[in-house]
mmCIF file of C-alpha atoms and ligand atoms in Angstrom:
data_model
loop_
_atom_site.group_PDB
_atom_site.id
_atom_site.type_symbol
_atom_site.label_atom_id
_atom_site.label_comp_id
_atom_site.label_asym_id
_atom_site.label_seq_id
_atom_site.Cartn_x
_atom_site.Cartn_y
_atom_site.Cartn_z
ATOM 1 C CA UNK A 1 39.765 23.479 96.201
ATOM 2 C CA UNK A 2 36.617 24.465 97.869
ATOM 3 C CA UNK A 3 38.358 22.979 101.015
ATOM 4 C CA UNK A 4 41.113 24.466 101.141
ATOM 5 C CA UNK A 5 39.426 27.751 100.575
ATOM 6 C CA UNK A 6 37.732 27.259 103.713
ATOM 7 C CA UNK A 7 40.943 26.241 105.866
ATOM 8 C CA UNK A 8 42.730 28.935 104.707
ATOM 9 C CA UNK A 9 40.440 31.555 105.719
ATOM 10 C CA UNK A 10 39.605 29.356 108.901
ATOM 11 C CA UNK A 11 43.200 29.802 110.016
ATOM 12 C CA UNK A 12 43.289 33.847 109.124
ATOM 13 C CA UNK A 13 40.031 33.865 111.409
ATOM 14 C CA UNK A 14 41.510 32.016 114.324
ATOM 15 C CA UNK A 15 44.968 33.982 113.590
ATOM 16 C CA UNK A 16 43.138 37.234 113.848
ATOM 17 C CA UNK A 17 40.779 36.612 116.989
ATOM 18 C CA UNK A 18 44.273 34.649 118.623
ATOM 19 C CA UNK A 19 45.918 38.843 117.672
ATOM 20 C CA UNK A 20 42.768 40.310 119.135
ATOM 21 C CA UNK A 21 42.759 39.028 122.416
ATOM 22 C CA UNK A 22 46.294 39.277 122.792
ATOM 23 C CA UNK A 23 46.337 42.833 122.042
ATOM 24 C CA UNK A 24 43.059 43.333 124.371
ATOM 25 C CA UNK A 25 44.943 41.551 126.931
ATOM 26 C CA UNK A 26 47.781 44.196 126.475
ATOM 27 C CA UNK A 27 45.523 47.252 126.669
ATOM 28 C CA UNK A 28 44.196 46.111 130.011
ATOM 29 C CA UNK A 29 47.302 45.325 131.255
ATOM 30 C CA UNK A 30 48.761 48.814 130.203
ATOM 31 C CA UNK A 31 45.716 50.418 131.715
ATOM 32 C CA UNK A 32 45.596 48.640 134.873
ATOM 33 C CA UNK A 33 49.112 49.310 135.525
ATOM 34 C CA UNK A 34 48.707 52.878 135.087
ATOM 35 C CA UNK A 35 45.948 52.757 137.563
ATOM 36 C CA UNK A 36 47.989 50.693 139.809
ATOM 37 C CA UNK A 37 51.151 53.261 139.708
ATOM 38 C CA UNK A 38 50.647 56.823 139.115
ATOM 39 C CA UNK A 39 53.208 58.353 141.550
ATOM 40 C CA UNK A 40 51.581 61.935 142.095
ATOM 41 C CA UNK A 41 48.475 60.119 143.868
ATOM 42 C CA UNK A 42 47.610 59.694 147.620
ATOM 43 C CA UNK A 43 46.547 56.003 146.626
ATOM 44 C CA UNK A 44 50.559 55.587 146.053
ATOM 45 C CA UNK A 45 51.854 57.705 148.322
ATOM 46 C CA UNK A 46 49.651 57.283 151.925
ATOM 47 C CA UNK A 47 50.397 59.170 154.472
ATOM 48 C CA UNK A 48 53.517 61.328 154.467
ATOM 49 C CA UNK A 49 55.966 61.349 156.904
ATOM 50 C CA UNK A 50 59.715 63.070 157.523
ATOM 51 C CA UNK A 51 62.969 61.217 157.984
ATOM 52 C CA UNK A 52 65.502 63.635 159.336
ATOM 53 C CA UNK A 53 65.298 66.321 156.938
ATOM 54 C CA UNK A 54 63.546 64.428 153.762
ATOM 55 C CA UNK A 55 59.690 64.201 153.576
ATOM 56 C CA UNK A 56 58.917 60.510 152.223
ATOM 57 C CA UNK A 57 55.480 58.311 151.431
ATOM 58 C CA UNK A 58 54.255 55.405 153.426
ATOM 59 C CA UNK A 59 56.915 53.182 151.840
ATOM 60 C CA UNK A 60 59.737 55.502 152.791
ATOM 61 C CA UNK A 61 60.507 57.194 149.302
ATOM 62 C CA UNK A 62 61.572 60.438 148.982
ATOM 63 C CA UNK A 63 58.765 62.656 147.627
ATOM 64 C CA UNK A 64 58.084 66.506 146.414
ATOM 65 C CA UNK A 65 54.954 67.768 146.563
ATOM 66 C CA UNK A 66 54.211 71.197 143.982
ATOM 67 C CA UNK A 67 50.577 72.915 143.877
ATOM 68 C CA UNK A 68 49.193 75.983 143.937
ATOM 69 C CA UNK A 69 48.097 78.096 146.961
ATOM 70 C CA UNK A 70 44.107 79.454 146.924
ATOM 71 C CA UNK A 71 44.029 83.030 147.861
ATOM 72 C CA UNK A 72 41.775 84.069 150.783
ATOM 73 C CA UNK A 73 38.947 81.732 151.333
ATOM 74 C CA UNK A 74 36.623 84.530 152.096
ATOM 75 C CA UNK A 75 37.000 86.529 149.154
ATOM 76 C CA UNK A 76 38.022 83.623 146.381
ATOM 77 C CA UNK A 77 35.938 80.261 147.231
ATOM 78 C CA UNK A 78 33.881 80.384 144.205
ATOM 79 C CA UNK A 79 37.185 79.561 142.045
ATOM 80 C CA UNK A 80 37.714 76.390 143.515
ATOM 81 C CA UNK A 81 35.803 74.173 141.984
ATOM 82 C CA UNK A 82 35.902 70.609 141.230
ATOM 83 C CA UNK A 83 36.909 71.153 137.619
ATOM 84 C CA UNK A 84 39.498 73.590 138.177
ATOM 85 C CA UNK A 85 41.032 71.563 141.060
ATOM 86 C CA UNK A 86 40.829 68.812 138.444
ATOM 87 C CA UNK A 87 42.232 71.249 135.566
ATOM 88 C CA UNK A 88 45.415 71.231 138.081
ATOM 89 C CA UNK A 89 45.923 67.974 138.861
ATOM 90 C CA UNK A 90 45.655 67.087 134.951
ATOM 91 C CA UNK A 91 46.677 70.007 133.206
ATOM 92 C CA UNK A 92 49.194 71.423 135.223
ATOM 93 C CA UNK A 93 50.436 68.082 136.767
ATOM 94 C CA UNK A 94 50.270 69.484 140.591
ATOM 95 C CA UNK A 95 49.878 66.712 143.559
ATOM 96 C CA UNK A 96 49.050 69.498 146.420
ATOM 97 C CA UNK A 97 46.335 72.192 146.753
ATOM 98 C CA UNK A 98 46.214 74.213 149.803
ATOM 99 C CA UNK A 99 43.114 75.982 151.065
ATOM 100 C CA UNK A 100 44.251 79.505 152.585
ATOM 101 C CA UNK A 101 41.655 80.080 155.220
ATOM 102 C CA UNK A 102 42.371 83.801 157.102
ATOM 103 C CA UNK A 103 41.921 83.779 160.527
ATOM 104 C CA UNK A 104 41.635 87.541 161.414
ATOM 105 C CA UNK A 105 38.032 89.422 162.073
ATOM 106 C CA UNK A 106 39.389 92.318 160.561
ATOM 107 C CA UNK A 107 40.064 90.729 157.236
ATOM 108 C CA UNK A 108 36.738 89.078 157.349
ATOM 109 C CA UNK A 109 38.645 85.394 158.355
ATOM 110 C CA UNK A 110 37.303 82.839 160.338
ATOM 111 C CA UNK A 111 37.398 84.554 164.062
ATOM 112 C CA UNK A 112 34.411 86.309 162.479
ATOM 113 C CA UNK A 113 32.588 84.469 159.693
ATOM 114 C CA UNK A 114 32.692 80.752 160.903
ATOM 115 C CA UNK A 115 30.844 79.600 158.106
ATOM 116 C CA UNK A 116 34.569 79.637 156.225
ATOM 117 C CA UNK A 117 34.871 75.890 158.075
ATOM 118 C CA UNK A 118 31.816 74.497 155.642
ATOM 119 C CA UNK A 119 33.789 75.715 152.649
ATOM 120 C CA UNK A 120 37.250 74.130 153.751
ATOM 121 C CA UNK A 121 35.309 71.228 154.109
ATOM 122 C CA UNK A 122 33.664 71.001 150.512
ATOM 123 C CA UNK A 123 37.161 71.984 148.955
ATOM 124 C CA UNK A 124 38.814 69.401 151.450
ATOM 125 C CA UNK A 125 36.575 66.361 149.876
ATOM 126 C CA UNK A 126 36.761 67.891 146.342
ATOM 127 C CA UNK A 127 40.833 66.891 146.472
ATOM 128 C CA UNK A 128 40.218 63.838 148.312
ATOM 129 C CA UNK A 129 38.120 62.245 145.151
ATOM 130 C CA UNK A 130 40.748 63.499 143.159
ATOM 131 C CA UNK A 131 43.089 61.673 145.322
ATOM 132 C CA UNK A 132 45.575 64.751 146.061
ATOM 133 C CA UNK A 133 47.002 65.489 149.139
ATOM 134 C CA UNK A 134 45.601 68.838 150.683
ATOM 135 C CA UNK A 135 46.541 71.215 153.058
ATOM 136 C CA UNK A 136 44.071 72.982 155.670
ATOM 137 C CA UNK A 137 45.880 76.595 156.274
ATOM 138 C CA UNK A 138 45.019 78.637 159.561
ATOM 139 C CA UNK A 139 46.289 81.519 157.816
ATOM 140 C CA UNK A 140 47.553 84.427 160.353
ATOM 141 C CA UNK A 141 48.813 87.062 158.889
ATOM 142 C CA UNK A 142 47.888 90.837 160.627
ATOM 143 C CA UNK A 143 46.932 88.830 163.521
ATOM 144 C CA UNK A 144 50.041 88.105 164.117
ATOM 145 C CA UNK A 145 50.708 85.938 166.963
ATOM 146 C CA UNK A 146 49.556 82.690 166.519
ATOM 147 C CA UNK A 147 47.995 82.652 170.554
ATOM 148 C CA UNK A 148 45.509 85.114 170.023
ATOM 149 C CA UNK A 149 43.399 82.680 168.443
ATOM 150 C CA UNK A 150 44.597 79.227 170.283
ATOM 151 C CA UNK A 151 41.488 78.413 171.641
ATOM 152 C CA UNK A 152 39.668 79.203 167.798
ATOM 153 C CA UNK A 153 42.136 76.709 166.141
ATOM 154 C CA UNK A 154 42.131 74.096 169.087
ATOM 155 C CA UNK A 155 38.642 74.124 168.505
ATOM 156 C CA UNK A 156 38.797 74.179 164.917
ATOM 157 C CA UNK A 157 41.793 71.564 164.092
ATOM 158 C CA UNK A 158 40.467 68.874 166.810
ATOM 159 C CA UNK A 159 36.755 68.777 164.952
ATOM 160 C CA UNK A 160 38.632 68.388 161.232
ATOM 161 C CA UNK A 161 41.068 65.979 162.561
ATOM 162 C CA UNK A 162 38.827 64.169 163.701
ATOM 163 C CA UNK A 163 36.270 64.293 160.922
ATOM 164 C CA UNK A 164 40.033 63.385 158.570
ATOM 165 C CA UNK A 165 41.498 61.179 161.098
ATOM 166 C CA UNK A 166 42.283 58.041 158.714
ATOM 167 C CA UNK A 167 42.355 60.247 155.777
ATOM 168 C CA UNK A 168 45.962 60.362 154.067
ATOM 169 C CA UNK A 169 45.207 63.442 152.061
ATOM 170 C CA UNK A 170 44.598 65.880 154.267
ATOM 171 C CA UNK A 171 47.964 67.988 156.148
ATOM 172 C CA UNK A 172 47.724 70.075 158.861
ATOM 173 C CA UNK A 173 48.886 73.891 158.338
ATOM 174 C CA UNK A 174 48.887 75.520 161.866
ATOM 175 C CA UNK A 175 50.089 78.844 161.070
ATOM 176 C CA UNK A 176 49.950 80.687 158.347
ATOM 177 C CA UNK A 177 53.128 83.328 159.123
ATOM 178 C CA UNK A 178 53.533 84.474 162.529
ATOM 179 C CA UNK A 179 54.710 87.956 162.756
ATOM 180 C CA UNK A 180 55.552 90.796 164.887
ATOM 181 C CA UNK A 181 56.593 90.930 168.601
ATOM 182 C CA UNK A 182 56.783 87.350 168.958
ATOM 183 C CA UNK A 183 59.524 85.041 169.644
ATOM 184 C CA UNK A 184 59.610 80.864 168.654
ATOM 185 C CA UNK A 185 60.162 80.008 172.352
ATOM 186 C CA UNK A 186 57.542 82.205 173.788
ATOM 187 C CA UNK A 187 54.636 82.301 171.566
ATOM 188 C CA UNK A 188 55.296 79.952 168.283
ATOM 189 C CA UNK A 189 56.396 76.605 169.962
ATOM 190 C CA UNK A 190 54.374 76.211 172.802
ATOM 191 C CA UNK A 191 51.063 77.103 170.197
ATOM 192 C CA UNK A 192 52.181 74.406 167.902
ATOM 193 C CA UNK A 193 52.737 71.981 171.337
ATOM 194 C CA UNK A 194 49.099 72.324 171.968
ATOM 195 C CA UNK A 195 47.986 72.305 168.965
ATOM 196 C CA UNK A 196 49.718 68.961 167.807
ATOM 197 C CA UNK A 197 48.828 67.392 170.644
ATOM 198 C CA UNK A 198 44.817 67.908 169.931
ATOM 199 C CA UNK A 199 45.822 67.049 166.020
ATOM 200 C CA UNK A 200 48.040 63.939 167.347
ATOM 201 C CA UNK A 201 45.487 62.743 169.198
ATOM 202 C CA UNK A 202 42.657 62.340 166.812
ATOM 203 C CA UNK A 203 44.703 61.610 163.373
ATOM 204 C CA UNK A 204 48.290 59.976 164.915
ATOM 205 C CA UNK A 205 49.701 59.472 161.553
ATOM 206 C CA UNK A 206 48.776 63.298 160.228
ATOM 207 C CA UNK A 207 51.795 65.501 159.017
ATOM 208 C CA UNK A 208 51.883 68.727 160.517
ATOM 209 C CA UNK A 209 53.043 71.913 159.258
ATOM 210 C CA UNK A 210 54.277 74.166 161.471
ATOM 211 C CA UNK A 211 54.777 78.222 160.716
ATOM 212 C CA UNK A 212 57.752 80.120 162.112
ATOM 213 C CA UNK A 213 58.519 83.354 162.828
ATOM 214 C CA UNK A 214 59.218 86.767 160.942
ATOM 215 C CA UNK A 215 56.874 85.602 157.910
ATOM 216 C CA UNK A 216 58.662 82.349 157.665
ATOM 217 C CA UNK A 217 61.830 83.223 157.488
ATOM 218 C CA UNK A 218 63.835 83.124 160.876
ATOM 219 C CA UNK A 219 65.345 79.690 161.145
ATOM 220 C CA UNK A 220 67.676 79.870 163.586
ATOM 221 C CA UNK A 221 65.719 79.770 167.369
ATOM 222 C CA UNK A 222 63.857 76.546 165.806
ATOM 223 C CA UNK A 223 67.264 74.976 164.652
ATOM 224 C CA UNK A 224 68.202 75.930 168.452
ATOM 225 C CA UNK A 225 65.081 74.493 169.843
ATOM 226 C CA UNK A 226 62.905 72.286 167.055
ATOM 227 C CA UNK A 227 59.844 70.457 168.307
ATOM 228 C CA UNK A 228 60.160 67.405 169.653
ATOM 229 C CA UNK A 229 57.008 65.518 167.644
ATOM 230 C CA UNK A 230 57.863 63.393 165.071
ATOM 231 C CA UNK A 231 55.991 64.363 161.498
ATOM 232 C CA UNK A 232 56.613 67.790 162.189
ATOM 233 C CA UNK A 233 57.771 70.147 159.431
ATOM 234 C CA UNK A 234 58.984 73.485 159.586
ATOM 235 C CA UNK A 235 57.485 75.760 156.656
ATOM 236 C CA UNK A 236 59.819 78.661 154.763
ATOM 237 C CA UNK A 237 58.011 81.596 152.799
ATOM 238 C CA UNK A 238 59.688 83.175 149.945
ATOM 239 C CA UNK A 239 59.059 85.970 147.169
ATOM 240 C CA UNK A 240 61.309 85.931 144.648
ATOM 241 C CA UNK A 241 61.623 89.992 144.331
ATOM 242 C CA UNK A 242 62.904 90.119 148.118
ATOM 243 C CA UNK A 243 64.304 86.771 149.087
ATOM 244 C CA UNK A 244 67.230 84.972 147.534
ATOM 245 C CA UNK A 245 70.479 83.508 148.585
ATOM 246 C CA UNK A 246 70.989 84.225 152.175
ATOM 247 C CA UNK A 247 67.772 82.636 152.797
ATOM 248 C CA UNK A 248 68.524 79.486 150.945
ATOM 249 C CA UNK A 249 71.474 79.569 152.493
ATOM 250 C CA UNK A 250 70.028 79.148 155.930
ATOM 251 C CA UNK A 251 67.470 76.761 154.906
ATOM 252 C CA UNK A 252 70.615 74.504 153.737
ATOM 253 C CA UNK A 253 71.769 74.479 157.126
ATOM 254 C CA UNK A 254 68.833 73.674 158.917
ATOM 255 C CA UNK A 255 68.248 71.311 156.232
ATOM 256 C CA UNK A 256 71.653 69.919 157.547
ATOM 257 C CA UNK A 257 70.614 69.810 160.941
ATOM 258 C CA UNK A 258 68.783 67.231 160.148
ATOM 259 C CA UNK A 259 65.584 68.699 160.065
ATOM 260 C CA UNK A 260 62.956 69.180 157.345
ATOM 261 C CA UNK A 261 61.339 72.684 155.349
ATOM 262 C CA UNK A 262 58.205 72.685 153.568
ATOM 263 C CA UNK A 263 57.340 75.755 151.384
ATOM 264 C CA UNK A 264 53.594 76.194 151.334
ATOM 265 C CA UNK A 265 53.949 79.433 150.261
ATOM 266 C CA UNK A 266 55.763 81.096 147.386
ATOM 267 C CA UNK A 267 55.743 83.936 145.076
ATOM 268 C CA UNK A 268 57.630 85.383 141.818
ATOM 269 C CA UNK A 269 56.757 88.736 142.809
ATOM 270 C CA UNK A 270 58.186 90.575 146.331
ATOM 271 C CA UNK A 271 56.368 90.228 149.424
ATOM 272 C CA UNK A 272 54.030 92.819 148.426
ATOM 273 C CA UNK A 273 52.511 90.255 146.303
ATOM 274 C CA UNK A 274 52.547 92.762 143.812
ATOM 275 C CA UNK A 275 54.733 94.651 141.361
ATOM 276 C CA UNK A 276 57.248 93.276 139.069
ATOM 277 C CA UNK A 277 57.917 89.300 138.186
ATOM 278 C CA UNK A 278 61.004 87.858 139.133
ATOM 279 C CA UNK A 279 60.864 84.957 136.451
ATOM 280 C CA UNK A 280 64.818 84.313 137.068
ATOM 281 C CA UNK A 281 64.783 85.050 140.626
ATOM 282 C CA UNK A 282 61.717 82.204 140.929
ATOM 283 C CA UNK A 283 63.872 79.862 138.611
ATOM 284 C CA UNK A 284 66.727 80.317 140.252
ATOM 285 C CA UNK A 285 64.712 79.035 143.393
ATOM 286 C CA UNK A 286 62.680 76.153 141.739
ATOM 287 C CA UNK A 287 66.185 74.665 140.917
ATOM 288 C CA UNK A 288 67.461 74.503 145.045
ATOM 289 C CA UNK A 289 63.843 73.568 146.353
ATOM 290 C CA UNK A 290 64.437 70.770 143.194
ATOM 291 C CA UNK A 291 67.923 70.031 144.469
ATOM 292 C CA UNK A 292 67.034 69.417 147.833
ATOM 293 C CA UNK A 293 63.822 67.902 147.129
ATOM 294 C CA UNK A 294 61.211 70.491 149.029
ATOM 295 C CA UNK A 295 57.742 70.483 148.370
ATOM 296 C CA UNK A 296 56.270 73.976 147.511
ATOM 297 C CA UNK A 297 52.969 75.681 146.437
ATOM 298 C CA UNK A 298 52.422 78.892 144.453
ATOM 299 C CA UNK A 299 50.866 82.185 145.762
ATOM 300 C CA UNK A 300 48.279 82.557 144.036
ATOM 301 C CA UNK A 301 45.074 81.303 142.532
ATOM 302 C CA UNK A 302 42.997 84.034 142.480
ATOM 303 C CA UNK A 303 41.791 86.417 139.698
ATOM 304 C CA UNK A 304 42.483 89.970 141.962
ATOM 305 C CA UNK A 305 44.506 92.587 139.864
ATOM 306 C CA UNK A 306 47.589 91.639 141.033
ATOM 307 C CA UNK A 307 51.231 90.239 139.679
ATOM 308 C CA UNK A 308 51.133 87.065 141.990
ATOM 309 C CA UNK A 309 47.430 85.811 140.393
ATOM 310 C CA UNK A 310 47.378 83.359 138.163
ATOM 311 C CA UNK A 311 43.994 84.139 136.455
ATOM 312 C CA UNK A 312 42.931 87.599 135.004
ATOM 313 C CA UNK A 313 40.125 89.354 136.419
ATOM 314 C CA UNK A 314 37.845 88.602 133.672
ATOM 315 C CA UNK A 315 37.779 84.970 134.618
ATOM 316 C CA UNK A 316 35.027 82.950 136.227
ATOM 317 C CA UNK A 317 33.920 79.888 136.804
ATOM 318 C CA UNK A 318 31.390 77.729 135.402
ATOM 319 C CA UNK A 319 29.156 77.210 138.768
ATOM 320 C CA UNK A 320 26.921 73.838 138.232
ATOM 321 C CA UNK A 321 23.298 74.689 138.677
ATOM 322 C CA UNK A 322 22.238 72.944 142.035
ATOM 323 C CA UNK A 323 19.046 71.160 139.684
ATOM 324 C CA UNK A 324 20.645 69.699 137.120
ATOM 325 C CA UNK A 325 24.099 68.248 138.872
ATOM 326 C CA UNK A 326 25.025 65.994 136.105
ATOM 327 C CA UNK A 327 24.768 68.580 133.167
ATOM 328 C CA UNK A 328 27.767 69.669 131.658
ATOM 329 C CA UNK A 329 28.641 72.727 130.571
ATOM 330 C CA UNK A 330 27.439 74.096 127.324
ATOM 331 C CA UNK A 331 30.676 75.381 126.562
ATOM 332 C CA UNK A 332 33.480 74.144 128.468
ATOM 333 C CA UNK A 333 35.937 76.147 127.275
ATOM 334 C CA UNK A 334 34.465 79.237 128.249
ATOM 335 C CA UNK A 335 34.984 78.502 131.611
ATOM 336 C CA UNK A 336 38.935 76.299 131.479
ATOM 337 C CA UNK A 337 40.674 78.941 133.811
ATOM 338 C CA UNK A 338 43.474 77.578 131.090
ATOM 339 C CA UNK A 339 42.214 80.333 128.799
ATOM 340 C CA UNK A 340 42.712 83.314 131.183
ATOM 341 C CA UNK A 341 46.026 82.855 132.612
ATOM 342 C CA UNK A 342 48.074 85.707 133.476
ATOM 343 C CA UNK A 343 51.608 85.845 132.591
ATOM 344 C CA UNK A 344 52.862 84.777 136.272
ATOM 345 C CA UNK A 345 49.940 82.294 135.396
ATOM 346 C CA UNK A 346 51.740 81.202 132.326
ATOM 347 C CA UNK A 347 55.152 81.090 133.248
ATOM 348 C CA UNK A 348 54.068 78.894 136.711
ATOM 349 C CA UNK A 349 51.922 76.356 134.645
ATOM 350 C CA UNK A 350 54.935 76.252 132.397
ATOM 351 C CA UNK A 351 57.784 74.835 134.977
ATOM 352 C CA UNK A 352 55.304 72.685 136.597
ATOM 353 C CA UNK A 353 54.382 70.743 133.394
ATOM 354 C CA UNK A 354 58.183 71.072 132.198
ATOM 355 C CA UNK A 355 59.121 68.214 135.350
ATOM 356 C CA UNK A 356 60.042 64.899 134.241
ATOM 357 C CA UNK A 357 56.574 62.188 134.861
ATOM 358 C CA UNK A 358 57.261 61.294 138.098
HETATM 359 C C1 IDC B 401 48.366 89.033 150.201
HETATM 360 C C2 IDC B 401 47.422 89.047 149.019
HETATM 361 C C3 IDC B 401 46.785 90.404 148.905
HETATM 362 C C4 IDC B 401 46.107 90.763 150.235
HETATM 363 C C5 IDC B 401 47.138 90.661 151.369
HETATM 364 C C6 IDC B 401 46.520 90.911 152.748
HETATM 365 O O1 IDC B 401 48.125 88.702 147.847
HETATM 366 O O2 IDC B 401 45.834 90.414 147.865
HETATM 367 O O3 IDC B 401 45.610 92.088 150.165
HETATM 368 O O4 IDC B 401 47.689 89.361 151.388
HETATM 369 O O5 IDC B 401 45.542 89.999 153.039
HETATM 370 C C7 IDC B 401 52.194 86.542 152.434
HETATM 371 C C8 IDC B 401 50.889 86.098 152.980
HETATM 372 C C9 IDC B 401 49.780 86.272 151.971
HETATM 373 C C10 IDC B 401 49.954 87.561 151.190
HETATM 374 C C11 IDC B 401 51.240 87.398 150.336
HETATM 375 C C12 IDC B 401 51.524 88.570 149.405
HETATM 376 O O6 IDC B 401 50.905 84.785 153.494
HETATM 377 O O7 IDC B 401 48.560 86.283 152.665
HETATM 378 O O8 IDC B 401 48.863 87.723 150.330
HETATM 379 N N1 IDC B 401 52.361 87.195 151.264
HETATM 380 O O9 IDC B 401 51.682 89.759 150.118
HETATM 381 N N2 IDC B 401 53.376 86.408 153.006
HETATM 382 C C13 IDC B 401 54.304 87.003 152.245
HETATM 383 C C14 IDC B 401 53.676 87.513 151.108
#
């Protein structure tokens, strides 16, 4: 009896540990796979590339990126910290962050305060451990032609891509939005010429994105006469308040031309950047870029009092105190820029986490 006892509960033992390790073996399997293939990462994707009008990943697949846009470097650094980048990646499911470095003296931009290089640099490396891509913007805006500053950004994009050369993360923005009394022929192409070539040269596998005239918007002279680099693509602005149909319209036909749009710049207000929200208007945009497959990132993260900020003003973040790096927070919370969203904030956090896992 005694015996039997014992082989009975001998068998439940070797029964359970037999259940154990299977199911062990399982969970490492389940997590390792996850590791392995999480879409949204640069570890998947590589380096990006374009294929007639599609942008794909190093294996050739067809890819969207979404993120948000950082306001002006100069005046919003401080927000971009390595948690909130993080908060976006997890929280809000983005794949992109681009880091909106102004150019002009006037506005305080890089021309005059050349220090802004150190800071795209520690965001640039923040998004690289978090293995998203990232997206180094010479942002002209009041300075209007792109030239003005050529020999600034020849400088300035052949130290980073050289510093980035192997590094699949990082996409080149040359101009923000060239404006004014320019034309694509005589001021916008021949700036981007020279300026891929220095960017070609150090990092030959880099995508390059590549600002047109009238604020991103006039299509036609680069349809005409589109660059002849490969990795090239061609980025349309629009706010939802002042641009709608006619412009998607032309994008689909450039787009049928056989070459490719990026949108690294969006907003649900009108160009103002201020006002009223056009949550239909942006939907009714979100749905073609989704269509057609083109990557775009939100105007803005910032906490200024205006309708295209994501964050109230009362936000701010938790800063780590340069003694004690591996602290955390006392209370987290206080500082998760999820708990001061705006209602643009809101409503843009809400169709980003509403796509389908990748
Ligand atoms: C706006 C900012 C605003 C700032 C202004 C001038 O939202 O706070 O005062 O720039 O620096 C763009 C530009 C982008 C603009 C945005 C909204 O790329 O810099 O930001 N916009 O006006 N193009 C179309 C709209």
């Amino acid at each position: 009896m005694k015996k039997a006892i014992i082989l009975i509960l001998g068998i439940a033992c070797i029964i359970l540990i037999f259940y154990g390790i299977k199911s062990d073996l399982q969970n490492i399997k389940e997590v390792s796979n996850k590791e392995k293939v999480d879409p949204r990462t640069v570890s998947y994707n590589g380096f990006l590339r374009t294929q007639g009008s599609k942008l794909v990943n190093s294996k050739g697949e067809e890819i969207q990126l979404r993120g948000i846009s950082s306001h002006g470097l100069q005046w919003y650094k401080d927000l971009y910290t390595y948690d909130n980048l993080q908060t976006l990646r997890d929280t809000w499911q983005t794949n992109v962050f681009r880091i909106a470095m102004y150019t002009d003296p006037n506005q305080d931009g890089y021309i005059k305060n050349n220090s802004l290089k150190e800071d795209v640099i520690t965001i640039v490396d923040r998004l690289i451990e978090l293995d998203m891509y990232v997206i180094i913007d010479w942002h002209i805006l009041s300075d209007n032609n792109p030239q003005t500053y050529q020999t600034q950004a020849l400088s300035f994009f052949d130290e980073l891509s050289q510093k980035y050369s192997n590094t699949p993360n990082v996409i080149y923005e040359i101009c923000n939005e060239p404006n004014g009394d320019i034309t694509w022929e005589n001021n916008v192409k021949p700036y981007a010429e020279a300026l891929i070539n220095v960017i070609r040269h150090n990092a030959p596998n880099a995508l390059v994105i590549v600002g047109i005239p009238q604020w991103c918007k006039d299509l036609t002279p680069v349809s005409k006469n589109p660059l002849s680099f490969s990795n090239v693509i061609y980025s349309v602005h629009f706010y939802a308040g002042t641009d709608g149909k006619l412009l998607r319209n032309k994008m689909t036909e450039f787009l049928n031309n056989d070459l490719p749009i990026f949108v690294s710049e969006c907003g649900i207000t009108d160009n103002t950047g201020n006002g009223q929200i056009y949550e239909y208007e942006f939907k009714e945009w979100v749905n073609y870029l989704n269509e057609n497959n083109i990557s775009w990132l939100f105007w803005s993260f910032s906490t200024k009092e205006e309708s295209s900020s994501i964050l109230t003003k009362e936000y701010t973040p938790y800063i780590k105190p340069e003694s004690s790096n591996d602290e955390e927070p006392s209370e987290p919370l206080a500082n998760d820029l999820n708990n001061y969203l705006t209602s643009t904030g809101q409503i843009i956090k809400n169709i980003l986490i509403s796509y389908p896992k990748d």
